[in-house]
Amino acid sequence: MIEKQVESRVFLQDTDEIFALLGKFDEHLSLIEDTFTVKVIPRGDELVVQGAKEEVEEVFSFLQELLALIRGGHLLTTHEFLYGLKLARRGETREIKNLLNDLVVVTERGKHILPKTLGQKKYVESLRSHDIVFGIGPAGTGKTYLALAMAVSALKNKVVQRLVLTRPAVEAGEHLGFLPGDLQDKVDPYLRPLYDALYDLMGVETFLKNREKGIIEVAPLAYMRGRTLDDSFIILDEAQNTTSEQMKMFLTRMGFGSKAVITGDITQVDLPHGKYSGLLEVMEVLKKIKEISFVHLTDDDVVRHNLVQKIIQAYAGYVNKP
């Protein structure tokens, strides 16, 4: 039996609204038709959605949610449109508004930073509600960037007095001793991703000024030993490359009024053979402490180029044969 075809109409106010919703060269239309078995036809100041009743209703609701965001001033990206389609396909259209209204911080250049997936939203909510948060997941899921955005927001709002950002300087195939320069020059390449993110969030001038005053500290993990950090937002990045001793040392640096975020990808451990990852161990050691949050992000939360998600999935499914 052929299912009865219906149609719904989405009314648009002007050409700016049409462009914002449909994207360049109406590219969003084909994305909808690739996801749902409907036909979307632009007719002047309206979109006509044709197809089976249930799918037409889902697409109509999806477009109305996006229109409400656009009319509220949100600049819709293609990634947000694609992820919104994924939610709509799962019957979670109402989550789109909650997701794209959750502002974390506004950068120096006026860019609005907000979670882009439900996994990232859960991560941000944990960062707000817990003093120690572990963000675990593959490359491109926003683990470090969102933690830094929350840290910058906390600093701006005077929730903390300083930011302390650290990484283990593990030799992932390269040898520190053969790199040119003094110790700081040797470890800077390991810290560069943190610098780049802070430049984007704060602007280079503000970052350098705060670093000079000691308000922001970016240093190798070894520099944390023997310290107690009060009123600080502390981030340990690339935590899969910590040893058990280093992880315990870091976690016991926390003082009063501080937050600690530990990020890592357990599929990319660069420790020498025979060394067990402190991140893998701590997931077992601390799992029963309810005040500590473990957020596991997946390839579904990747917000880089679409190919990155496919590459992660390919490696996850690959079995290395000798």
Coordinates of C-alpha atoms in Angstrom, one line a residue:
M1 CA 0.0 0.0 0.0
I2 CA 1.4 3.4 -1.0
E3 CA 1.5 5.8 1.9
K4 CA -0.5 9.0 1.4
Q5 CA 1.6 12.0 0.5
V6 CA 1.0 15.3 2.3
E7 CA 2.7 18.7 2.3
S8 CA 3.4 21.5 4.7
R9 CA 4.5 25.1 4.1
V10 CA 7.3 27.0 6.0
F11 CA 6.9 30.8 5.5
L12 CA 10.0 33.0 5.4
Q13 CA 10.1 36.7 6.0
D14 CA 12.9 37.9 3.6
T15 CA 15.8 36.9 1.5
D16 CA 18.3 37.1 4.4
E17 CA 16.2 34.5 6.3
I18 CA 16.0 32.3 3.2
F19 CA 19.8 32.4 2.8
A20 CA 20.4 31.8 6.5
L21 CA 18.1 28.7 6.5
L22 CA 19.0 27.2 3.1
G23 CA 22.8 28.0 3.1
K24 CA 24.9 28.9 0.1
F25 CA 23.4 27.8 -3.2
D26 CA 20.5 26.2 -1.3
E27 CA 22.9 23.4 -0.2
H28 CA 20.8 22.6 2.9
L29 CA 17.9 21.4 0.7
S30 CA 19.9 18.4 -0.6
L31 CA 21.0 17.6 3.0
I32 CA 17.4 17.4 4.1
E33 CA 16.4 15.2 1.1
D34 CA 19.4 12.9 1.7
T35 CA 18.3 12.4 5.3
F36 CA 14.5 12.2 4.9
T37 CA 12.4 10.8 2.1
V38 CA 10.8 14.2 1.4
K39 CA 10.9 16.8 -1.3
V40 CA 11.6 20.4 -0.3
I41 CA 10.6 23.0 -2.9
P42 CA 11.4 26.7 -2.6
R43 CA 8.5 28.9 -3.9
G44 CA 9.1 32.6 -3.4
D45 CA 8.9 33.4 0.3
E46 CA 8.0 29.8 1.4
L47 CA 9.3 26.3 1.5
V48 CA 7.0 23.4 0.5
V49 CA 7.8 20.1 2.2
Q50 CA 6.2 17.1 0.5
G51 CA 6.3 13.4 1.5
A52 CA 4.9 10.9 4.0
K53 CA 3.0 12.5 6.8
E54 CA 5.4 11.5 9.7
E55 CA 8.5 12.7 7.9
V56 CA 6.9 15.9 6.6
E57 CA 6.0 16.7 10.2
E58 CA 9.5 16.0 11.5
V59 CA 11.1 18.2 8.8
F60 CA 8.6 21.0 9.3
S61 CA 9.3 21.0 13.1
F62 CA 13.0 20.9 12.4
L63 CA 12.9 23.9 10.0
Q64 CA 10.6 25.9 12.5
E65 CA 13.2 25.3 15.3
L66 CA 16.0 26.6 13.1
L67 CA 13.9 29.6 12.0
A68 CA 13.2 30.5 15.6
L69 CA 17.0 30.5 16.3
I70 CA 17.8 32.5 13.2
R71 CA 15.1 35.1 14.1
G72 CA 16.7 35.3 17.6
G73 CA 20.0 36.3 16.0
H74 CA 21.8 32.9 15.8
L75 CA 24.1 32.5 12.8
L76 CA 23.5 29.0 11.7
T77 CA 26.6 26.9 10.5
T78 CA 26.5 24.0 8.1
H79 CA 27.8 21.7 10.9
E80 CA 24.9 22.8 13.2
F81 CA 22.5 22.2 10.4
L82 CA 23.9 18.7 9.8
Y83 CA 23.8 17.8 13.5
G84 CA 20.3 19.2 13.8
L85 CA 19.3 16.9 11.0
K86 CA 20.8 14.0 12.8
L87 CA 18.7 14.9 15.9
A88 CA 15.6 15.3 13.9
R89 CA 16.2 11.9 12.3
R90 CA 16.3 10.5 15.8
G91 CA 13.1 12.3 16.8
E92 CA 15.0 14.8 19.1
T93 CA 14.2 18.0 17.3
R94 CA 13.4 19.8 20.6
E95 CA 17.0 19.4 21.7
I96 CA 18.2 21.7 19.0
K97 CA 17.0 24.9 20.8
N98 CA 18.4 23.8 24.1
L99 CA 21.8 23.0 22.5
L100 CA 22.3 26.1 20.5
N101 CA 21.1 28.5 23.2
D102 CA 23.8 27.3 25.7
L103 CA 26.4 30.1 25.5
V104 CA 29.7 29.4 27.2
V105 CA 31.7 32.6 26.4
V106 CA 32.1 35.3 23.7
T107 CA 35.6 35.5 22.3
E108 CA 37.6 38.7 21.9
R109 CA 36.4 38.8 18.2
G110 CA 32.8 38.4 19.2
K111 CA 32.4 34.7 18.3
H112 CA 29.9 32.9 20.4
I113 CA 31.3 29.6 21.9
L114 CA 28.6 27.0 22.7
P115 CA 28.3 23.2 22.7
K116 CA 27.6 21.8 19.3
T117 CA 26.5 18.3 20.2
L118 CA 24.5 16.7 23.0
G119 CA 27.7 15.1 24.3
Q120 CA 29.4 18.5 24.4
K121 CA 26.4 19.9 26.2
K122 CA 26.6 17.2 28.8
Y123 CA 30.3 18.0 29.2
V124 CA 29.7 21.7 29.6
E125 CA 27.0 21.0 32.2
S126 CA 29.4 18.8 34.1
L127 CA 32.0 21.5 34.0
R128 CA 29.5 23.9 35.6
S129 CA 28.4 21.5 38.3
H130 CA 31.5 19.6 39.4
D131 CA 34.9 20.6 40.7
I132 CA 36.7 17.7 39.0
V133 CA 35.7 16.7 35.5
F134 CA 37.3 14.1 33.1
G135 CA 36.6 14.7 29.4
I136 CA 37.5 11.6 27.6
G137 CA 37.1 11.1 23.8
P138 CA 38.8 11.2 20.4
A139 CA 40.4 14.1 18.6
G140 CA 38.0 16.9 17.4
T141 CA 35.4 16.5 20.1
G142 CA 36.1 19.8 21.7
K143 CA 37.4 18.4 25.0
T144 CA 40.2 20.9 25.5
Y145 CA 38.7 23.9 23.7
L146 CA 35.4 23.8 25.7
A147 CA 37.4 23.4 29.0
L148 CA 39.5 26.4 28.0
A149 CA 36.3 28.4 27.1
M150 CA 34.8 27.6 30.5
A151 CA 38.1 28.6 32.2
V152 CA 38.2 31.9 30.4
S153 CA 34.6 32.5 31.3
A154 CA 35.4 31.7 35.0
L155 CA 38.3 34.2 34.9
K156 CA 36.3 36.9 33.3
N157 CA 33.5 36.5 35.9
K158 CA 36.1 36.4 38.7
V159 CA 35.0 33.0 39.8
V160 CA 38.7 32.1 39.8
Q161 CA 41.8 34.3 40.0
R162 CA 44.0 32.4 37.6
L163 CA 44.2 29.7 34.9
V164 CA 46.8 26.9 35.1
L165 CA 47.1 24.8 32.0
T166 CA 49.5 21.9 31.7
R167 CA 50.4 18.9 29.5
P168 CA 52.8 16.0 30.0
A169 CA 55.9 16.5 27.7
V170 CA 55.9 13.0 26.3
E171 CA 58.2 12.2 23.4
A172 CA 55.7 10.8 20.8
G173 CA 58.3 9.6 18.4
E174 CA 60.6 12.6 18.7
H175 CA 63.4 13.3 21.2
L176 CA 63.4 16.4 23.2
G177 CA 67.2 16.5 23.6
F178 CA 67.7 16.9 19.8
L179 CA 65.3 19.9 19.6
P180 CA 67.0 23.4 19.4
G181 CA 66.9 25.9 22.3
D182 CA 66.5 25.9 26.0
L183 CA 64.0 23.8 28.0
Q184 CA 61.1 26.2 27.4
D185 CA 61.9 26.1 23.7
K186 CA 61.9 22.3 23.8
V187 CA 58.5 22.0 25.5
D188 CA 56.7 24.8 23.7
P189 CA 55.7 22.6 20.8
Y190 CA 53.8 20.4 23.3
L191 CA 52.0 23.4 24.7
R192 CA 51.3 25.1 21.3
P193 CA 47.7 23.8 21.0
L194 CA 46.8 25.5 24.3
Y195 CA 48.4 28.8 23.2
D196 CA 46.4 28.7 19.9
A197 CA 43.1 28.1 21.7
L198 CA 43.7 30.9 24.2
Y199 CA 44.7 33.3 21.4
D200 CA 41.4 32.5 19.7
L201 CA 39.4 32.9 23.0
M202 CA 41.1 35.9 24.5
G203 CA 43.1 37.6 21.8
V204 CA 46.9 37.5 21.7
E205 CA 47.4 40.8 23.5
T206 CA 45.1 39.9 26.4
F207 CA 46.6 36.4 26.7
L208 CA 50.2 37.7 26.8
K209 CA 49.3 40.4 29.3
N210 CA 47.7 37.9 31.6
R211 CA 50.5 35.5 31.2
E212 CA 53.1 38.2 32.1
K213 CA 51.1 39.0 35.3
G214 CA 51.0 35.3 36.3
I215 CA 47.2 35.2 35.9
I216 CA 47.6 32.5 33.2
E217 CA 50.3 29.8 33.5
V218 CA 51.0 27.3 30.7
A219 CA 53.6 24.8 31.7
P220 CA 54.7 21.2 31.4
L221 CA 53.2 18.8 34.0
A222 CA 56.5 18.4 35.8
Y223 CA 56.3 22.0 36.9
M224 CA 53.2 21.2 39.0
R225 CA 55.0 19.1 41.6
G226 CA 55.0 20.4 45.2
R227 CA 52.4 23.1 44.6
T228 CA 48.9 23.8 46.0
L229 CA 46.7 25.8 43.7
D230 CA 43.9 27.8 45.3
D231 CA 41.2 29.8 43.4
S232 CA 42.4 28.4 40.1
F233 CA 40.9 26.7 37.0
I234 CA 43.4 23.9 36.3
I235 CA 43.4 22.0 33.0
L236 CA 45.5 18.9 32.4
D237 CA 45.5 18.1 28.6
E238 CA 46.6 14.9 26.9
A239 CA 46.2 13.1 30.2
Q240 CA 46.4 9.7 28.5
N241 CA 50.2 10.4 28.5
T242 CA 50.5 10.7 32.2
T243 CA 51.8 7.9 34.4
S244 CA 50.0 6.8 37.5
E245 CA 52.3 8.8 39.7
Q246 CA 51.8 12.0 37.6
M247 CA 48.0 11.7 37.6
K248 CA 47.9 11.3 41.4
M249 CA 50.4 14.2 41.7
F250 CA 48.2 16.5 39.5
L251 CA 44.9 15.6 41.2
T252 CA 46.4 16.4 44.6
R253 CA 47.4 19.9 43.6
M254 CA 43.9 21.2 44.0
G255 CA 43.4 23.9 46.7
F256 CA 40.3 25.7 47.9
G257 CA 38.1 27.4 45.4
S258 CA 39.6 25.5 42.4
K259 CA 38.3 23.4 39.5
A260 CA 40.3 20.8 37.7
V261 CA 39.6 19.4 34.2
I262 CA 41.4 16.4 32.8
T263 CA 41.1 15.7 29.1
G264 CA 42.5 12.8 27.1
D265 CA 42.1 10.3 24.3
I266 CA 42.6 6.7 25.5
T267 CA 43.2 5.5 22.0
Q268 CA 46.3 7.7 21.5
V269 CA 48.7 6.8 24.4
D270 CA 52.3 7.7 23.6
L271 CA 53.9 6.4 26.8
P272 CA 56.9 4.1 26.5
H273 CA 56.3 0.4 26.3
G274 CA 55.5 -1.0 29.7
K275 CA 54.2 2.3 31.2
Y276 CA 50.5 2.2 32.0
S277 CA 48.4 5.3 31.4
G278 CA 47.4 7.2 34.5
L279 CA 44.1 8.2 32.7
L280 CA 43.1 4.6 32.2
E281 CA 43.9 3.8 35.8
V282 CA 42.1 6.8 37.3
M283 CA 38.9 5.8 35.5
E284 CA 38.8 2.8 37.7
V285 CA 40.3 4.3 40.9
L286 CA 37.9 7.2 41.1
K287 CA 34.8 5.9 39.4
K288 CA 32.8 5.6 42.6
I289 CA 33.3 9.1 43.8
K290 CA 30.0 10.8 42.8
E291 CA 31.5 14.4 43.1
I292 CA 33.8 13.6 40.2
S293 CA 32.3 13.5 36.7
F294 CA 33.5 11.3 33.9
V295 CA 32.2 12.5 30.5
H296 CA 32.8 10.2 27.5
L297 CA 32.6 11.9 24.2
T298 CA 32.4 9.8 21.0
D299 CA 33.0 10.2 17.2
D300 CA 29.4 11.5 17.2
D301 CA 30.7 14.6 19.0
V302 CA 33.5 15.4 16.5
V303 CA 33.2 19.0 15.3
R304 CA 36.1 19.2 12.8
H305 CA 35.9 18.5 9.1
N306 CA 33.4 15.7 8.3
L307 CA 36.3 13.4 7.2
V308 CA 37.8 13.5 10.7
Q309 CA 34.7 11.6 12.0
K310 CA 35.0 9.0 9.2
I311 CA 38.8 8.6 9.9
I312 CA 38.1 8.0 13.6
Q313 CA 35.5 5.4 12.7
A314 CA 37.8 3.7 10.2
Y315 CA 40.6 3.4 12.7
A316 CA 38.2 2.1 15.4
G317 CA 37.0 -0.7 13.1
Y318 CA 40.5 -1.6 11.8
V319 CA 42.2 -4.7 13.0
N320 CA 46.0 -4.5 12.5
K321 CA 47.2 -7.8 10.9
P322 CA 50.9 -8.7 11.2

